GROMACS .gro file of C-alpha atoms in nm:
model
  269
    1UNK     CA    1  -0.001  -0.003   0.017
    2UNK     CA    2   0.268   0.232   0.097
    3UNK     CA    3   0.442   0.396  -0.210
    4UNK     CA    4   0.778   0.585  -0.291
    5UNK     CA    5   0.667   0.932  -0.175
    6UNK     CA    6   0.472   0.844   0.113
    7UNK     CA    7   0.622   0.922   0.449
    8UNK     CA    8   0.734   0.655   0.702
    9UNK     CA    9   0.456   0.565   0.937
   10UNK     CA   10   0.594   0.666   1.263
   11UNK     CA   11   0.874   0.899   1.373
   12UNK     CA   12   1.081   0.871   1.684
   13UNK     CA   13   1.181   1.250   1.813
   14UNK     CA   14   1.476   1.302   2.030
   15UNK     CA   15   1.564   0.919   2.006
   16UNK     CA   16   1.837   0.982   2.271
   17UNK     CA   17   1.675   1.161   2.513
   18UNK     CA   18   1.771   1.052   2.886
   19UNK     CA   19   1.418   1.071   3.058
   20UNK     CA   20   1.275   0.752   3.173
   21UNK     CA   21   0.949   0.912   3.028
   22UNK     CA   22   0.833   0.808   2.693
   23UNK     CA   23   0.614   0.999   2.516
   24UNK     CA   24   0.330   0.824   2.257
   25UNK     CA   25   0.099   1.040   2.027
   26UNK     CA   26  -0.077   0.774   1.837
   27UNK     CA   27  -0.320   1.025   1.682
   28UNK     CA   28  -0.054   1.316   1.600
   29UNK     CA   29  -0.074   1.287   1.193
   30UNK     CA   30  -0.340   1.356   0.931
   31UNK     CA   31  -0.147   1.200   0.612
   32UNK     CA   32  -0.321   0.933   0.384
   33UNK     CA   33  -0.145   0.702   0.205
   34UNK     CA   34  -0.147   0.813  -0.175
   35UNK     CA   35  -0.305   0.473  -0.273
   36UNK     CA   36  -0.610   0.558  -0.057
   37UNK     CA   37  -0.647   0.909  -0.241
   38UNK     CA   38  -0.869   1.114   0.008
   39UNK     CA   39  -1.086   0.830   0.105
   40UNK     CA   40  -1.401   0.997  -0.034
   41UNK     CA   41  -1.375   1.285   0.211
   42UNK     CA   42  -1.296   1.626   0.155
   43UNK     CA   43  -0.941   1.784   0.262
   44UNK     CA   44  -1.124   1.990   0.566
   45UNK     CA   45  -1.205   1.654   0.702
   46UNK     CA   46  -0.851   1.560   0.789
   47UNK     CA   47  -0.822   1.873   1.018
   48UNK     CA   48  -1.106   1.789   1.228
   49UNK     CA   49  -1.097   1.594   1.536
   50UNK     CA   50  -1.222   1.249   1.404
   51UNK     CA   51  -0.892   1.241   1.173
   52UNK     CA   52  -0.645   1.374   1.401
   53UNK     CA   53  -0.575   1.484   1.765
   54UNK     CA   54  -0.578   1.872   1.682
   55UNK     CA   55  -0.273   2.015   1.899
   56UNK     CA   56  -0.128   1.679   2.011
   57UNK     CA   57   0.172   1.675   1.791
   58UNK     CA   58   0.286   2.020   1.907
   59UNK     CA   59   0.237   1.949   2.261
   60UNK     CA   60   0.400   1.613   2.250
   61UNK     CA   61   0.724   1.823   2.078
   62UNK     CA   62   0.765   2.065   2.317
   63UNK     CA   63   0.699   1.818   2.620
   64UNK     CA   64   0.982   1.588   2.446
   65UNK     CA   65   1.253   1.891   2.454
   66UNK     CA   66   1.115   2.011   2.783
   67UNK     CA   67   1.159   1.656   2.976
   68UNK     CA   68   1.454   1.527   2.710
   69UNK     CA   69   1.236   1.230   2.667
   70UNK     CA   70   1.184   1.053   2.363
   71UNK     CA   71   0.850   1.063   2.154
   72UNK     CA   72   0.697   0.813   1.937
   73UNK     CA   73   0.450   1.010   1.710
   74UNK     CA   74   0.234   0.854   1.404
   75UNK     CA   75   0.233   1.003   1.082
   76UNK     CA   76  -0.097   0.859   0.919
   77UNK     CA   77  -0.453   0.966   1.007
   78UNK     CA   78  -0.642   0.758   1.266
   79UNK     CA   79  -0.887   0.718   0.978
   80UNK     CA   80  -0.647   0.518   0.787
   81UNK     CA   81  -0.595   0.263   1.096
   82UNK     CA   82  -0.652   0.369   1.456
   83UNK     CA   83  -0.332   0.252   1.646
   84UNK     CA   84  -0.483   0.317   1.975
   85UNK     CA   85  -0.706   0.025   1.908
   86UNK     CA   86  -0.687  -0.340   1.929
   87UNK     CA   87  -0.636  -0.504   1.595
   88UNK     CA   88  -0.999  -0.659   1.595
   89UNK     CA   89  -1.157  -0.346   1.746
   90UNK     CA   90  -1.476  -0.212   1.570
   91UNK     CA   91  -1.323   0.127   1.508
   92UNK     CA   92  -1.001   0.043   1.411
   93UNK     CA   93  -1.104   0.128   1.072
   94UNK     CA   94  -1.388   0.388   1.157
   95UNK     CA   95  -1.670   0.387   0.916
   96UNK     CA   96  -1.819   0.724   1.068
   97UNK     CA   97  -1.663   1.011   1.234
   98UNK     CA   98  -1.878   1.192   1.462
   99UNK     CA   99  -2.185   1.042   1.243
  100UNK     CA  100  -2.009   1.126   0.899
  101UNK     CA  101  -1.965   0.845   0.676
  102UNK     CA  102  -1.613   0.730   0.579
  103UNK     CA  103  -1.640   0.599   0.242
  104UNK     CA  104  -1.278   0.451   0.216
  105UNK     CA  105  -1.336   0.244   0.532
  106UNK     CA  106  -1.649   0.079   0.392
  107UNK     CA  107  -1.632  -0.285   0.316
  108UNK     CA  108  -1.279  -0.343   0.359
  109UNK     CA  109  -1.143  -0.688   0.297
  110UNK     CA  110  -0.927  -0.898   0.539
  111UNK     CA  111  -0.636  -0.809   0.285
  112UNK     CA  112  -0.695  -0.453   0.297
  113UNK     CA  113  -0.685  -0.423   0.695
  114UNK     CA  114  -0.399  -0.646   0.685
  115UNK     CA  115  -0.186  -0.398   0.463
  116UNK     CA  116  -0.279  -0.126   0.681
  117UNK     CA  117  -0.191  -0.298   1.011
  118UNK     CA  118   0.145  -0.445   0.884
  119UNK     CA  119   0.231  -0.144   0.709
  120UNK     CA  120   0.141   0.145   0.944
  121UNK     CA  121   0.005  -0.010   1.272
  122UNK     CA  122   0.298  -0.279   1.347
  123UNK     CA  123   0.558  -0.050   1.279
  124UNK     CA  124   0.441   0.174   1.523
  125UNK     CA  125   0.415  -0.087   1.778
  126UNK     CA  126   0.754  -0.220   1.705
  127UNK     CA  127   0.886   0.166   1.741
  128UNK     CA  128   0.714   0.212   2.094
  129UNK     CA  129   0.900  -0.146   2.198
  130UNK     CA  130   1.219  -0.034   2.042
  131UNK     CA  131   1.223   0.288   2.255
  132UNK     CA  132   1.122   0.102   2.562
  133UNK     CA  133   1.405  -0.149   2.540
  134UNK     CA  134   1.645   0.156   2.468
  135UNK     CA  135   1.571   0.306   2.811
  136UNK     CA  136   1.592  -0.066   2.965
  137UNK     CA  137   1.932  -0.132   2.791
  138UNK     CA  138   2.056   0.203   2.949
  139UNK     CA  139   1.946   0.102   3.323
  140UNK     CA  140   1.629   0.304   3.312
  141UNK     CA  141   1.274   0.184   3.410
  142UNK     CA  142   1.014   0.334   3.167
  143UNK     CA  143   0.735   0.521   3.230
  144UNK     CA  144   0.469   0.603   2.943
  145UNK     CA  145   0.276   0.882   2.880
  146UNK     CA  146   0.023   0.885   2.582
  147UNK     CA  147  -0.067   1.256   2.468
  148UNK     CA  148  -0.447   1.305   2.316
  149UNK     CA  149  -0.680   1.576   2.233
  150UNK     CA  150  -1.057   1.581   2.227
  151UNK     CA  151  -1.329   1.810   2.094
  152UNK     CA  152  -1.486   2.064   2.311
  153UNK     CA  153  -1.837   1.978   2.161
  154UNK     CA  154  -1.923   1.621   2.074
  155UNK     CA  155  -2.272   1.551   1.913
  156UNK     CA  156  -2.388   1.892   2.059
  157UNK     CA  157  -2.280   1.804   2.400
  158UNK     CA  158  -2.010   2.061   2.558
  159UNK     CA  159  -1.728   1.940   2.735
  160UNK     CA  160  -1.634   2.146   3.037
  161UNK     CA  161  -1.292   2.003   3.103
  162UNK     CA  162  -0.978   2.140   3.025
  163UNK     CA  163  -0.792   1.828   3.012
  164UNK     CA  164  -0.827   1.465   3.146
  165UNK     CA  165  -0.655   1.189   3.264
  166UNK     CA  166  -0.787   0.830   3.148
  167UNK     CA  167  -0.684   0.494   3.291
  168UNK     CA  168  -0.821   0.143   3.317
  169UNK     CA  169  -0.669   0.008   3.623
  170UNK     CA  170  -0.587   0.270   3.918
  171UNK     CA  171  -0.207   0.323   3.856
  172UNK     CA  172  -0.045   0.550   4.096
  173UNK     CA  173   0.119   0.726   3.809
  174UNK     CA  174  -0.249   0.816   3.671
  175UNK     CA  175  -0.378   0.888   4.010
  176UNK     CA  176  -0.075   1.138   4.096
  177UNK     CA  177  -0.108   1.305   3.733
  178UNK     CA  178  -0.485   1.351   3.816
  179UNK     CA  179  -0.394   1.506   4.165
  180UNK     CA  180  -0.093   1.746   4.034
  181UNK     CA  181  -0.334   1.874   3.751
  182UNK     CA  182  -0.637   1.926   4.002
  183UNK     CA  183  -0.382   2.095   4.228
  184UNK     CA  184  -0.329   2.381   3.961
  185UNK     CA  185  -0.702   2.461   3.975
  186UNK     CA  186  -0.792   2.320   3.626
  187UNK     CA  187  -1.115   2.135   3.555
  188UNK     CA  188  -0.962   1.782   3.505
  189UNK     CA  189  -1.168   1.485   3.380
  190UNK     CA  190  -1.114   1.167   3.590
  191UNK     CA  191  -1.173   0.948   3.319
  192UNK     CA  192  -1.430   1.163   3.110
  193UNK     CA  193  -1.489   1.239   2.837
  194UNK     CA  194  -1.386   0.872   2.787
  195UNK     CA  195  -1.399   0.586   3.042
  196UNK     CA  196  -1.133   0.351   2.971
  197UNK     CA  197  -1.231   0.096   3.186
  198UNK     CA  198  -1.535   0.044   2.914
  199UNK     CA  199  -1.325   0.066   2.628
  200UNK     CA  200  -1.029  -0.031   2.444
  201UNK     CA  201  -0.679   0.154   2.596
  202UNK     CA  202  -0.482   0.063   2.311
  203UNK     CA  203  -0.099   0.133   2.252
  204UNK     CA  204  -0.078   0.148   2.648
  205UNK     CA  205  -0.228  -0.176   2.712
  206UNK     CA  206  -0.042  -0.350   2.493
  207UNK     CA  207   0.307  -0.206   2.611
  208UNK     CA  208   0.250  -0.145   2.988
  209UNK     CA  209  -0.043  -0.261   3.104
  210UNK     CA  210   0.015  -0.657   3.078
  211UNK     CA  211  -0.249  -0.699   2.782
  212UNK     CA  212  -0.027  -0.743   2.497
  213UNK     CA  213   0.069  -1.024   2.293
  214UNK     CA  214   0.393  -1.238   2.365
  215UNK     CA  215   0.656  -1.152   2.617
  216UNK     CA  216   0.687  -0.804   2.546
  217UNK     CA  217   0.302  -0.733   2.615
  218UNK     CA  218   0.296  -0.937   2.946
  219UNK     CA  219   0.509  -0.625   3.124
  220UNK     CA  220   0.366  -0.423   3.373
  221UNK     CA  221   0.517  -0.020   3.373
  222UNK     CA  222   0.371   0.275   3.507
  223UNK     CA  223   0.158   0.476   3.241
  224UNK     CA  224  -0.095   0.742   3.210
  225UNK     CA  225  -0.311   0.908   2.909
  226UNK     CA  226  -0.355   1.272   2.924
  227UNK     CA  227  -0.632   1.453   2.712
  228UNK     CA  228  -0.617   1.811   2.655
  229UNK     CA  229  -0.928   1.986   2.487
  230UNK     CA  230  -0.830   2.111   2.137
  231UNK     CA  231  -0.933   2.465   2.157
  232UNK     CA  232  -0.685   2.525   2.430
  233UNK     CA  233  -0.392   2.425   2.209
  234UNK     CA  234  -0.481   2.571   1.859
  235UNK     CA  235  -0.174   2.720   1.837
  236UNK     CA  236   0.209   2.689   1.925
  237UNK     CA  237   0.226   2.923   2.209
  238UNK     CA  238  -0.071   2.744   2.394
  239UNK     CA  239   0.091   2.409   2.293
  240UNK     CA  240   0.390   2.522   2.452
  241UNK     CA  241   0.197   2.651   2.767
  242UNK     CA  242   0.037   2.312   2.807
  243UNK     CA  243   0.371   2.130   2.757
  244UNK     CA  244   0.526   2.351   3.045
  245UNK     CA  245   0.230   2.249   3.257
  246UNK     CA  246   0.260   1.880   3.193
  247UNK     CA  247   0.631   1.872   3.238
  248UNK     CA  248   0.601   2.028   3.553
  249UNK     CA  249   0.377   1.756   3.669
  250UNK     CA  250   0.580   1.487   3.518
  251UNK     CA  251   0.881   1.604   3.721
  252UNK     CA  252   0.695   1.607   4.047
  253UNK     CA  253   0.566   1.230   3.945
  254UNK     CA  254   0.900   1.087   3.878
  255UNK     CA  255   1.064   1.270   4.162
  256UNK     CA  256   0.820   1.042   4.413
  257UNK     CA  257   0.924   0.679   4.388
  258UNK     CA  258   0.592   0.548   4.510
  259UNK     CA  259   0.457   0.670   4.171
  260UNK     CA  260   0.630   0.373   3.982
  261UNK     CA  261   0.415   0.115   4.171
  262UNK     CA  262   0.135  -0.106   4.072
  263UNK     CA  263  -0.224  -0.048   4.088
  264UNK     CA  264  -0.390  -0.227   4.395
  265UNK     CA  265  -0.449  -0.568   4.423
  266UNK     CA  266  -0.256  -0.648   4.126
  267UNK     CA  267  -0.172  -1.007   4.083
  268UNK     CA  268   0.189  -1.097   4.082
  269UNK     CA  269   0.380  -1.386   3.966
   0.00000   0.00000   0.00000
């Protein structure tokens, strides 16, 4: 599917960063492989929240610099394949975006899906694991932070939260991030506007939550997912401001050894 002239599916920013914190931005990009045309959509659609997490890449870039942390960012739109899903999830190849049909994803064959998985999804997964292995090889202990954004209004319903922390199990890192953000006076969603206990948690589950395939996926590492309302990160200045907020929070989290612990009642052995 990918051709000469198509960009690589994943980019690693600051690969030699010295921080144990690894940044992940699965919905950073809005690119579509040339072979897929525009997937039956208008160009404007690829600037909408259902195609790309608006502002998330910019926040991730600034945060990578501030933390001296490696960051793995996706190139292609989540409409091509949503990396932050399990391979067999019903929205891995979404057929609608906030109610709008996605013609290029209707009636995909197993071969079509396999191409996107093999050429876009799996290379991203390998990049995440490679960066984690690099941190481990240098004696570090990975802490994963995924950066996302969300639309301020969804199907007509306003979302009041300025940012949010999503979690499936009650990891100390997630709880600490929630508390530090709330202490700043921010309106922080606690598993809002999405409840990760009720839906796929994707990349973090596979690489740090003990839900992946094979030996790599069995590991449990501290992790959290932060969401920022996208009307607050529309420009570089605001993206840098939010990155500074997150960097200060991450520094506090990493300074407290208890935040590297496991969720309560985690079975061991």
